[in-house]
CSV table of C-alpha atoms and ligand atoms in Angstrom, one decimal:
chain,number,residue,atom,x,y,z
Q,16,MET,CA,-26.4,-26.7,-0.3
Q,17,SER,CA,-23.3,-29.8,0.4
Q,18,ASP,CA,-20.0,-28.5,-0.2
Q,19,ILE,CA,-18.4,-27.9,-3.3
Q,20,SER,CA,-15.2,-29.9,-4.4
Q,21,VAL,CA,-12.0,-27.0,-4.3
Q,22,ALA,CA,-11.7,-27.3,-8.7
Q,23,GLU,CA,-15.5,-26.1,-8.1
Q,24,ALA,CA,-14.9,-23.4,-6.0
Q,25,HIS,CA,-11.9,-22.3,-8.4
Q,26,ALA,CA,-14.3,-22.5,-11.3
Q,27,ALA,CA,-16.8,-20.3,-9.5
Q,28,ILE,CA,-14.3,-17.8,-9.1
Q,29,ARG,CA,-13.6,-17.6,-12.3
Q,30,ALA,CA,-16.3,-17.6,-14.1
Q,31,ALA,CA,-17.1,-14.2,-11.7
Q,32,VAL,CA,-13.9,-12.9,-12.3
Q,33,GLU,CA,-14.4,-13.2,-16.3
Q,34,GLY,CA,-17.4,-10.9,-15.4
Q,35,LEU,CA,-16.0,-8.2,-14.4
Q,36,PRO,CA,-14.7,-5.2,-16.0
Q,37,ARG,CA,-11.5,-4.0,-16.7
Q,38,ALA,CA,-10.5,-0.8,-16.4
Q,39,ARG,CA,-7.0,0.9,-17.6
Q,40,GLU,CA,-5.3,3.9,-16.5
Q,41,ARG,CA,-1.8,5.9,-17.7
Q,42,VAL,CA,0.4,6.3,-15.1
Q,43,ALA,CA,3.6,7.7,-14.8
Q,44,LEU,CA,7.6,5.8,-15.4
Q,45,GLY,CA,8.3,5.9,-11.7
Q,46,GLU,CA,5.2,3.8,-10.3
Q,47,LEU,CA,4.9,1.9,-12.5
Q,48,GLY,CA,6.7,-1.3,-11.1
Q,49,GLY,CA,4.8,-4.6,-10.4
Q,50,ARG,CA,1.9,-2.9,-12.6
Q,51,VAL,CA,0.5,-4.4,-16.1
Q,52,LEU,CA,0.6,-3.5,-19.4
Q,53,ALA,CA,-2.5,-3.1,-21.0
Q,54,GLU,CA,-1.1,-2.2,-24.8
Q,55,PRO,CA,1.9,-3.5,-26.3
Q,56,LEU,CA,5.0,-1.5,-26.8
Q,57,LEU,CA,6.0,-0.7,-29.6
Q,58,ALA,CA,9.7,0.1,-30.6
Q,59,THR,CA,9.8,3.6,-32.3
Q,60,PHE,CA,13.3,4.0,-33.4
Q,61,PRO,CA,15.8,1.2,-33.3
Q,62,GLN,CA,17.7,0.6,-30.9
Q,63,PRO,CA,20.6,1.5,-30.5
Q,64,ARG,CA,20.0,4.3,-32.7
Q,65,PHE,CA,22.9,4.9,-34.0
Q,66,ASP,CA,26.0,4.0,-35.3
Q,67,ASN,CA,28.1,3.7,-31.9
Q,68,SER,CA,31.5,3.1,-29.9
Q,69,ALA,CA,31.6,-0.3,-27.8
Q,70,MET,CA,35.0,0.9,-26.5
Q,71,ASP,CA,36.7,3.9,-25.2
Q,72,GLY,CA,39.9,3.9,-27.8
Q,73,TYR,CA,39.9,5.5,-31.9
Q,74,ALA,CA,37.5,5.0,-34.4
Q,75,VAL,CA,39.7,4.4,-37.7
Q,76,ARG,CA,39.4,3.2,-41.0
Q,77,ALA,CA,40.8,-0.7,-40.9
Q,78,ALA,CA,42.0,-0.4,-44.0
Q,79,ASP,CA,44.9,1.7,-42.5
Q,80,VAL,CA,45.8,-0.6,-39.6
Q,81,ALA,CA,46.0,-3.8,-41.7
Q,82,ALA,CA,49.3,-4.4,-41.0
Q,83,ALA,CA,49.9,-2.3,-37.2
Q,84,THR,CA,51.4,-4.1,-35.0
Q,85,ARG,CA,53.2,-3.4,-31.2
Q,86,GLU,CA,56.7,-3.3,-33.1
Q,87,ARG,CA,55.3,-1.7,-35.7
Q,88,PRO,CA,52.9,0.7,-35.9
Q,89,VAL,CA,50.8,2.4,-37.8
Q,90,LYS,CA,50.2,6.5,-37.0
Q,91,LEU,CA,47.4,8.2,-37.6
Q,92,GLU,CA,46.7,11.8,-37.5
Q,93,VAL,CA,43.7,12.5,-34.9
Q,94,VAL,CA,41.4,14.7,-36.5
Q,95,GLY,CA,38.3,15.0,-33.2
Q,96,VAL,CA,36.8,13.3,-30.5
Q,97,ALA,CA,33.6,12.0,-30.0
Q,98,ALA,CA,32.2,11.8,-26.9
Q,99,ALA,CA,29.2,10.3,-25.6
Q,100,GLY,CA,26.4,12.5,-26.1
Q,101,SER,CA,28.5,14.7,-28.6
Q,102,PRO,CA,29.6,13.4,-32.3
Q,103,HIS,CA,33.0,14.3,-34.3
Q,104,GLU,CA,31.5,16.8,-37.2
Q,105,GLY,CA,33.2,15.8,-40.2
Q,106,ARG,CA,34.4,12.8,-42.1
Q,107,LEU,CA,37.4,11.1,-41.6
Q,108,ALA,CA,40.0,10.5,-44.6
Q,109,ALA,CA,42.5,7.5,-45.2
Q,110,GLY,CA,44.8,8.1,-42.3
Q,111,GLN,CA,43.2,9.3,-39.8
Q,112,ALA,CA,41.7,8.8,-36.7
Q,113,ALA,CA,39.0,10.5,-33.8
Q,114,GLN,CA,39.2,10.2,-30.3
Q,115,VAL,CA,36.1,8.1,-29.5
Q,116,MET,CA,34.6,6.8,-26.0
Q,117,THR,CA,32.3,4.0,-25.1
Q,118,GLY,CA,29.1,5.2,-26.9
Q,119,GLY,CA,29.4,7.5,-28.9
Q,120,VAL,CA,28.9,8.0,-32.6
Q,121,LEU,CA,30.7,6.2,-34.6
Q,122,PRO,CA,32.5,9.3,-37.1
Q,123,ASP,CA,32.1,9.5,-40.5
Q,124,GLY,CA,34.3,7.6,-42.9
Q,125,ALA,CA,35.3,5.0,-39.7
Q,126,ASP,CA,34.3,1.1,-39.9
Q,127,ALA,CA,36.5,-0.1,-36.6
Q,128,VAL,CA,37.4,0.4,-33.6
Q,129,VAL,CA,40.7,0.2,-31.9
Q,130,MET,CA,40.6,0.4,-28.0
Q,131,VAL,CA,42.7,2.8,-26.2
Q,132,GLU,CA,45.1,-0.2,-24.7
Q,133,SER,CA,45.6,-1.1,-28.3
Q,134,THR,CA,47.1,2.5,-29.0
Q,135,SER,CA,50.1,5.0,-27.6
Q,136,GLY,CA,47.0,6.6,-25.6
Q,137,TYR,CA,45.0,10.2,-26.0
Q,138,THR,CA,47.6,12.2,-27.5
Q,139,ASP,CA,45.9,15.4,-29.9
Q,140,ALA,CA,47.8,15.3,-32.9
Q,141,ALA,CA,48.8,11.2,-33.8
Q,142,VAL,CA,48.7,8.2,-32.7
Q,143,GLU,CA,50.3,5.1,-32.8
Q,144,ILE,CA,48.2,2.6,-33.4
Q,145,TYR,CA,49.3,-1.5,-32.3
Q,146,GLN,CA,46.9,-3.6,-33.5
Q,147,ALA,CA,45.4,-4.6,-36.8
Q,148,VAL,CA,41.3,-4.7,-36.3
Q,149,ASP,CA,38.7,-6.0,-39.1
Q,150,VAL,CA,35.9,-4.4,-40.7
Q,151,GLY,CA,33.4,-3.7,-38.1
Q,152,ALA,CA,34.8,-3.9,-34.8
Q,153,HIS,CA,33.8,-2.7,-31.0
Q,154,ILE,CA,31.0,-0.9,-32.7
Q,155,ARG,CA,28.2,-1.1,-31.8
Q,156,ARG,CA,25.2,-1.4,-35.1
Q,157,ARG,CA,21.8,1.0,-35.4
Q,158,GLY,CA,19.4,-1.8,-35.1
Q,159,GLU,CA,20.9,-4.7,-33.7
Q,160,GLU,CA,19.1,-4.5,-30.8
Q,161,ILE,CA,15.7,-3.6,-32.1
Q,162,VAL,CA,14.2,-2.8,-35.2
Q,163,GLU,CA,11.7,-0.4,-35.6
Q,164,GLY,CA,7.9,-1.0,-34.6
Q,165,GLU,CA,9.6,-4.4,-33.2
Q,166,GLU,CA,7.2,-5.4,-30.3
Q,167,LEU,CA,9.2,-4.7,-27.1
Q,168,LEU,CA,7.0,-5.3,-24.1
Q,169,ALA,CA,3.5,-7.3,-24.8
Q,170,ALA,CA,0.5,-6.6,-23.3
Q,171,GLY,CA,-0.3,-8.5,-19.9
Q,172,GLN,CA,3.0,-7.9,-19.5
Q,173,LEU,CA,4.3,-7.6,-15.4
Q,174,LEU,CA,6.4,-4.6,-15.1
Q,175,GLY,CA,10.2,-5.5,-13.3
Q,176,PRO,CA,12.6,-3.5,-12.8
Q,177,VAL,CA,13.7,-4.2,-16.2
Q,178,GLU,CA,10.8,-3.8,-17.7
Q,179,VAL,CA,10.2,-0.5,-16.8
Q,180,GLY,CA,13.9,0.1,-18.0
Q,181,THR,CA,12.3,-0.5,-21.3
Q,182,LEU,CA,10.1,1.9,-21.0
Q,183,ALA,CA,12.8,4.3,-20.2
Q,184,THR,CA,15.2,3.3,-22.9
Q,185,PHE,CA,12.1,3.8,-25.2
Q,186,GLY,CA,11.4,7.4,-24.1
Q,187,CYS,CA,8.3,6.4,-22.2
Q,188,ALA,CA,7.3,8.8,-19.6
Q,189,GLU,CA,4.5,6.6,-18.8
Q,190,ALA,CA,2.1,3.8,-20.0
Q,191,GLU,CA,-1.3,2.5,-19.8
Q,192,VAL,CA,-1.7,-0.6,-16.7
Q,193,THR,CA,-4.5,-2.2,-16.2
Q,194,ARG,CA,-6.0,-0.5,-12.9
Q,195,ARG,CA,-4.7,-2.2,-9.3
Q,196,PRO,CA,-8.5,-3.6,-8.5
Q,197,ARG,CA,-9.8,-1.8,-5.4
Q,198,VAL,CA,-10.2,-3.7,-2.5
Q,199,ALA,CA,-11.8,-3.1,0.8
Q,200,ILE,CA,-10.5,-5.3,4.0
Q,201,PHE,CA,-12.8,-6.0,7.1
Q,202,ALA,CA,-12.2,-7.7,9.8
Q,203,THR,CA,-15.3,-9.5,12.1
Q,204,GLY,CA,-15.5,-10.1,15.3
Q,205,ASP,CA,-17.1,-8.5,18.6
Q,206,GLU,CA,-13.5,-10.1,20.3
Q,207,LEU,CA,-11.3,-8.5,18.3
Q,208,VAL,CA,-8.9,-5.3,19.4
Q,209,GLU,CA,-6.3,-3.9,18.1
Q,210,PRO,CA,-2.2,-4.2,18.7
Q,211,GLY,CA,-1.8,-1.6,21.1
Q,212,GLN,CA,-4.9,-1.4,22.8
Q,213,ALA,CA,-4.9,-3.7,26.1
Q,214,LEU,CA,-7.1,-6.4,26.7
Q,215,ALA,CA,-10.3,-7.4,28.5
Q,216,PRO,CA,-10.9,-11.2,29.3
Q,217,GLY,CA,-12.2,-12.9,26.3
Q,218,GLN,CA,-10.5,-10.3,24.1
Q,219,ILE,CA,-7.9,-11.3,21.2
Q,220,TYR,CA,-5.8,-9.3,18.7
Q,221,ASN,CA,-7.7,-8.6,15.3
Q,222,SER,CA,-4.6,-10.2,13.2
Q,223,ASN,CA,-6.8,-10.9,9.8
Q,224,PHE,CA,-7.0,-8.0,9.2
Q,225,HIS,CA,-2.9,-7.3,9.3
Q,226,VAL,CA,-2.8,-10.4,7.2
Q,227,LEU,CA,-4.9,-9.6,4.4
Q,228,ARG,CA,-3.5,-6.0,4.2
Q,229,GLN,CA,-0.1,-7.5,3.7
Q,230,LEU,CA,-1.1,-10.5,0.8
Q,231,CYS,CA,-3.3,-7.8,-0.8
Q,232,SER,CA,-0.7,-5.9,-1.7
Q,233,HIS,CA,1.6,-8.6,-2.4
Q,234,ALA,CA,-1.0,-9.5,-5.3
Q,235,GLY,CA,-1.2,-5.8,-7.0
Q,236,ALA,CA,-4.0,-4.9,-5.3
Q,237,GLN,CA,-5.0,-1.7,-3.8
Q,238,VAL,CA,-7.0,-1.6,-1.0
Q,239,VAL,CA,-9.0,1.2,-0.4
Q,240,ILE,CA,-11.0,0.9,2.3
Q,241,GLU,CA,-9.6,-1.0,6.1
Q,242,ARG,CA,-12.4,-1.6,8.8
Q,243,VAL,CA,-13.1,-3.6,11.7
Q,244,LEU,CA,-16.6,-4.1,12.5
Q,245,ARG,CA,-18.5,-5.3,15.4
Q,246,ASP,CA,-20.5,-8.9,14.6
Q,247,ASP,CA,-23.6,-6.3,13.9
Q,248,VAL,CA,-26.5,-6.6,11.0
Q,249,ASP,CA,-26.8,-2.9,11.3
Q,250,GLU,CA,-23.2,-2.4,11.0
Q,251,LEU,CA,-22.2,-4.8,8.5
Q,252,ALA,CA,-25.4,-3.5,6.4
Q,253,ARG,CA,-23.9,0.3,6.8
Q,254,PHE,CA,-20.2,-0.6,6.0
Q,255,LEU,CA,-20.8,-3.2,2.2
Q,256,SER,CA,-23.3,-0.9,1.4
Q,257,ASP,CA,-20.2,1.7,0.7
Q,258,ALA,CA,-18.0,-0.4,0.0
Q,259,VAL,CA,-19.8,-2.0,-3.0
Q,260,THR,CA,-19.9,1.2,-5.0
Q,261,ARG,CA,-16.4,1.5,-4.2
Q,262,CYS,CA,-14.2,-1.5,-4.7
Q,263,ASP,CA,-14.2,-4.1,-6.9
Q,264,VAL,CA,-13.3,-7.3,-4.5
Q,265,LEU,CA,-14.7,-7.2,-0.7
Q,266,VAL,CA,-12.6,-9.2,2.0
Q,267,SER,CA,-13.7,-10.7,5.2
Q,268,SER,CA,-12.9,-12.5,7.7
Q,269,GLY,CA,-15.0,-14.3,10.3
Q,270,GLY,CA,-18.7,-14.8,10.5
Q,271,VAL,CA,-19.5,-17.3,7.9
Q,272,SER,CA,-19.8,-20.0,10.1
Q,273,MET,CA,-22.8,-21.5,12.3
Q,274,GLY,CA,-22.6,-18.8,14.9
Q,275,ARG,CA,-25.3,-17.0,16.1
Q,276,PHE,CA,-23.4,-14.2,15.6
Q,277,ASP,CA,-21.6,-15.3,12.5
Q,278,HIS,CA,-24.1,-12.2,10.5
Q,279,VAL,CA,-21.7,-11.3,7.0
Q,280,ARG,CA,-24.0,-14.3,4.9
Q,281,ASP,CA,-27.0,-12.9,5.2
Q,282,VAL,CA,-26.1,-9.3,5.0
Q,283,ALA,CA,-24.1,-9.8,1.6
Q,284,SER,CA,-27.3,-11.3,0.1
Q,285,ASP,CA,-29.4,-8.6,1.8
Q,286,ILE,CA,-27.6,-6.1,-0.5
Q,287,GLY,CA,-27.7,-7.8,-3.8
Q,288,LEU,CA,-24.3,-10.3,-3.4
Q,289,GLU,CA,-25.6,-13.4,-5.5
Q,290,ARG,CA,-24.2,-16.2,-3.2
Q,291,ARG,CA,-21.8,-18.3,-5.7
Q,292,PHE,CA,-20.9,-20.9,-2.6
Q,293,TRP,CA,-20.8,-21.5,0.7
Q,294,LYS,CA,-18.4,-24.9,2.1
Q,295,VAL,CA,-15.4,-26.0,0.2
Q,296,ALA,CA,-14.7,-29.9,0.8
Q,297,GLN,CA,-11.2,-28.2,3.0
Q,298,LYS,CA,-9.9,-28.2,5.8
Q,299,PRO,CA,-8.8,-25.5,6.9
Q,300,GLY,CA,-11.8,-23.0,5.2
Q,301,ARG,CA,-14.4,-25.2,5.4
Q,302,PRO,CA,-17.0,-22.2,5.2
Q,303,LEU,CA,-15.2,-20.0,3.1
Q,304,LEU,CA,-18.2,-17.6,1.2
Q,305,PHE,CA,-17.8,-16.6,-2.4
Q,306,ALA,CA,-20.7,-14.2,-3.9
Q,307,SER,CA,-20.9,-11.6,-6.8
Q,308,SER,CA,-22.3,-8.9,-8.6
Q,309,ASP,CA,-21.9,-8.1,-11.8
Q,310,GLU,CA,-19.2,-5.5,-10.8
Q,311,THR,CA,-18.4,-6.9,-7.2
Q,312,LEU,CA,-17.0,-9.8,-6.0
Q,313,PHE,CA,-17.2,-10.8,-2.3
Q,314,PHE,CA,-15.0,-13.8,-0.5
Q,315,GLY,CA,-16.1,-13.8,3.4
Q,316,LEU,CA,-12.9,-15.8,4.5
Q,317,PRO,CA,-13.3,-17.8,7.5
Q,318,GLY,CA,-11.9,-16.2,11.6
Q,319,ASN,CA,-9.1,-18.7,12.0
Q,320,PRO,CA,-6.1,-16.5,11.0
Q,321,VAL,CA,-4.6,-20.0,9.3
Q,322,SER,CA,-8.0,-20.6,7.6
Q,323,SER,CA,-8.8,-16.4,6.1
Q,324,THR,CA,-4.8,-16.6,5.0
Q,325,ILE,CA,-4.5,-20.4,2.9
Q,326,CYS,CA,-7.6,-19.3,1.6
Q,327,PHE,CA,-6.5,-15.5,0.4
Q,328,VAL,CA,-3.7,-17.3,-1.0
Q,329,GLU,CA,-5.5,-20.1,-2.7
Q,330,TYR,CA,-8.5,-18.2,-3.7
Q,331,VAL,CA,-8.2,-14.9,-3.0
Q,332,ARG,CA,-4.6,-14.2,-4.8
Q,333,PRO,CA,-5.7,-15.7,-7.9
Q,334,ALA,CA,-8.8,-13.7,-8.9
Q,335,LEU,CA,-6.7,-10.4,-7.8
Q,336,LEU,CA,-3.9,-11.3,-10.7
Q,337,ALA,CA,-6.5,-11.8,-13.0
Q,338,LEU,CA,-8.3,-8.4,-12.5
Q,339,ALA,CA,-5.0,-6.9,-12.8
Q,340,GLY,CA,-4.2,-8.4,-15.9
Q,341,ALA,CA,-1.7,-10.6,-14.4
Q,342,PRO,CA,-0.6,-14.3,-15.1
Q,343,PRO,CA,-1.9,-16.4,-12.5
Q,344,PRO,CA,0.4,-17.8,-10.0
Q,345,LYS,CA,1.9,-21.1,-10.4
Q,346,LYS,CA,1.6,-24.6,-8.6
Q,347,ILE,CA,4.9,-27.0,-8.8
Q,348,HIS,CA,5.2,-30.7,-8.1
Q,349,ALA,CA,7.7,-31.6,-5.0
Q,350,ARG,CA,8.9,-34.3,-2.9
Q,351,LEU,CA,7.3,-34.8,0.4
Q,352,ALA,CA,10.8,-34.7,2.9
Q,353,ALA,CA,7.9,-35.4,5.9
Q,354,PRO,CA,4.2,-37.0,6.1
Q,355,PHE,CA,1.6,-34.8,4.3
Q,356,PRO,CA,-1.6,-35.6,6.7
Q,357,ARG,CA,-4.6,-36.0,4.7
Q,358,GLN,CA,-8.4,-36.1,4.9
Q,359,ALA,CA,-10.9,-39.0,4.2
Q,360,SER,CA,-13.7,-36.5,2.7
Q,361,LYS,CA,-12.0,-33.3,2.1
Q,362,HIS,CA,-8.8,-31.4,0.0
Q,363,ARG,CA,-5.8,-30.6,3.0
Q,364,PHE,CA,-4.2,-27.4,2.6
Q,365,LEU,CA,-0.8,-26.7,4.6
Q,366,PHE,CA,1.5,-24.5,5.4
Q,367,GLY,CA,5.3,-25.8,4.4
Q,368,GLU,CA,8.6,-25.2,3.9
Q,369,ILE,CA,10.4,-25.9,0.3
Q,370,HIS,CA,14.4,-26.3,-0.8
Q,371,ALA,CA,16.2,-27.1,-2.9
Q,372,ASP,CA,18.5,-30.6,-1.9
Q,373,GLU,CA,22.3,-30.8,-3.7
Q,374,GLN,CA,20.6,-32.6,-6.8
Q,375,GLY,CA,18.8,-29.7,-7.4
Q,376,GLN,CA,15.3,-32.0,-6.2
Q,377,LEU,CA,12.8,-29.6,-4.6
Q,378,LEU,CA,11.7,-30.9,-1.0
Q,379,ALA,CA,9.0,-30.1,1.0
Q,380,ALA,CA,7.8,-30.3,4.1
Q,381,PRO,CA,4.2,-29.2,6.3
Q,382,THR,CA,4.1,-27.6,9.3
Q,383,ARG,CA,4.2,-29.6,12.2
Q,384,LYS,CA,1.3,-28.1,13.7
Q,385,LEU,CA,-2.0,-28.5,12.5
Q,386,GLY,CA,-4.9,-26.2,13.9
Q,387,SER,CA,-6.3,-23.8,11.9
Q,388,HIS,CA,-6.0,-21.4,14.9
Q,389,MET,CA,-2.3,-21.0,14.9
Q,390,LEU,CA,-1.0,-18.8,13.0
Q,391,THR,CA,2.1,-19.6,14.5
Q,392,SER,CA,2.5,-22.8,12.0
Q,393,GLY,CA,2.7,-20.4,9.0
Q,394,VAL,CA,6.2,-18.3,10.0
Q,395,GLY,CA,9.1,-18.6,8.4
Q,396,ALA,CA,6.3,-20.8,5.9
Q,397,ASN,CA,7.7,-20.3,2.0
Q,398,ALA,CA,4.8,-22.8,0.5
Q,399,LEU,CA,1.2,-23.6,0.5
Q,400,LEU,CA,1.1,-27.6,0.1
Q,401,GLU,CA,-1.7,-29.5,-0.6
Q,402,ALA,CA,-3.6,-33.1,-1.0
Q,403,PRO,CA,-6.7,-34.6,-1.9
Q,404,ALA,CA,-8.5,-36.3,0.1
Q,405,GLY,CA,-7.8,-39.6,0.5
Q,406,ASP,CA,-7.1,-42.6,2.9
Q,407,GLY,CA,-4.1,-42.3,5.7
Q,408,PRO,CA,-0.7,-39.6,5.6
Q,409,LEU,CA,1.1,-39.0,2.4
Q,410,GLU,CA,4.6,-40.8,3.2
Q,411,PRO,CA,8.0,-39.1,2.3
Q,412,GLY,CA,8.7,-39.4,-1.1
Q,413,ALA,CA,5.8,-38.9,-2.2
Q,414,THR,CA,5.0,-35.8,-5.0
Q,415,ILE,CA,2.5,-33.2,-3.5
Q,416,LEU,CA,1.5,-30.2,-5.1
Q,417,VAL,CA,3.0,-27.0,-3.9
Q,418,THR,CA,2.1,-23.0,-4.1
Q,419,PRO,CA,5.0,-20.8,-3.3
Q,420,LEU,CA,4.2,-18.1,-1.2
Q,421,ARG,CA,6.9,-15.6,-2.6
X,3,AMP,P1,-15.4,-16.5,12.8
X,3,AMP,O1,-15.3,-17.2,11.9
X,3,AMP,O2,-15.7,-15.4,13.1
X,3,AMP,O3,-16.4,-18.0,13.6
X,3,AMP,O4,-14.3,-16.8,13.7
X,3,AMP,C1,-13.2,-17.7,14.3
X,3,AMP,C2,-12.7,-17.5,15.4
X,3,AMP,O5,-11.1,-16.9,14.5
X,3,AMP,C3,-12.6,-17.1,16.5
X,3,AMP,O6,-12.0,-18.4,17.4
X,3,AMP,C4,-12.0,-16.1,16.3
X,3,AMP,O7,-11.9,-15.5,17.4
X,3,AMP,C5,-10.7,-16.4,15.3
X,3,AMP,N1,-10.8,-14.6,14.7
X,3,AMP,C6,-11.7,-14.3,14.4
X,3,AMP,N2,-11.3,-12.7,13.6
X,3,AMP,C7,-10.6,-12.8,13.6
X,3,AMP,C8,-8.8,-11.7,13.4
X,3,AMP,N3,-9.7,-11.1,12.8
X,3,AMP,N4,-8.0,-12.0,14.2
X,3,AMP,C9,-7.5,-13.2,14.9
X,3,AMP,N5,-8.4,-14.0,15.1
X,3,AMP,C10,-9.7,-13.7,14.8
X,4,MG,MG1,-17.0,-14.1,14.9
């Protein structure tokens, strides 16, 4: 099988994602942050729900105070208090006013509010008004923001703080959201040791697993299985056969190259995951494996830490977001501030840093360490930079495609 292009790899993943079933669930308000709404939210009542005061002051009849000035105040009888949450019962007659607080229901008969600063203050029997006001002054009208039945949030809306607050505003204690994809992440390799343990000669610490775990949660996925496995066919087969029954997406690192102990490919196909591609014309991450069944996606990421991280960002993250019903991550253009080393026959990805200069122009610089084994090359990176195959480096000033990482 010859290498496929980055675009072909994306197309194969998109096709498999589209075929996967989507599940929904009802989730309580406090747990909705970061989730994606599965159905539109319609207003069940207008907002504001009732005419109310936008200021602390007095509810008046505008006509009564039409001649009021600081030199010649108008005196009104104070007949009650409309605090937020406790309306004033009764109707204002000519010559009367009611104290009103921000959010208090506008008393019947009133058609304007005078700010307390333009009066003699909160006095009980009578108040002097120092300023004329127009009809409607400082009143928030019923339905001026939202009318009953209006769509508040569309299906597919990612719920951030304001969207969660909008659900609360309309009294929703829970909402129907897309179920977060259930993911199994596993690292393979006889050399891997967990941080905190001692290393024997030739062993290294398992870092990929910990990168993948972070990346999964940032992509709105739910990691339900995590495991570090030996390069052992039986162990791999046992793990995968269980994981496919419990997860929507399996993400592995290592064991997909040409090595004698790289068993992931064979085991994946043995358990019924059909290979969609293996090997993409890209650097890093050429041995990327993608397989799927009707219900499960399998991403076999190469073991080199930069390769697995970059392949996740480029291929796994969009798939997880799509399964969660969220919009795809955006790619943007920036101007190179330093040369970008292209490859003659492969698409090149590199970690990089983007920032806006004083003119607001977005500038991008790739990391200077290029090795796919050098995870520290990505420390502090806020973007993934990429360029199609080509001869010679892209020079500063050239346009480059950028995927923001945060
Ligand atoms: P592999 O793809 O299994 O051939 O691994 C390629 C390189 O990545 C080797 O140098 C491995 O030791 C290294 N590697 C594999 N898995 C991990 C891991 N989980 N954490 C750090 N390095 C890894
Ligand atoms: Mg290995």
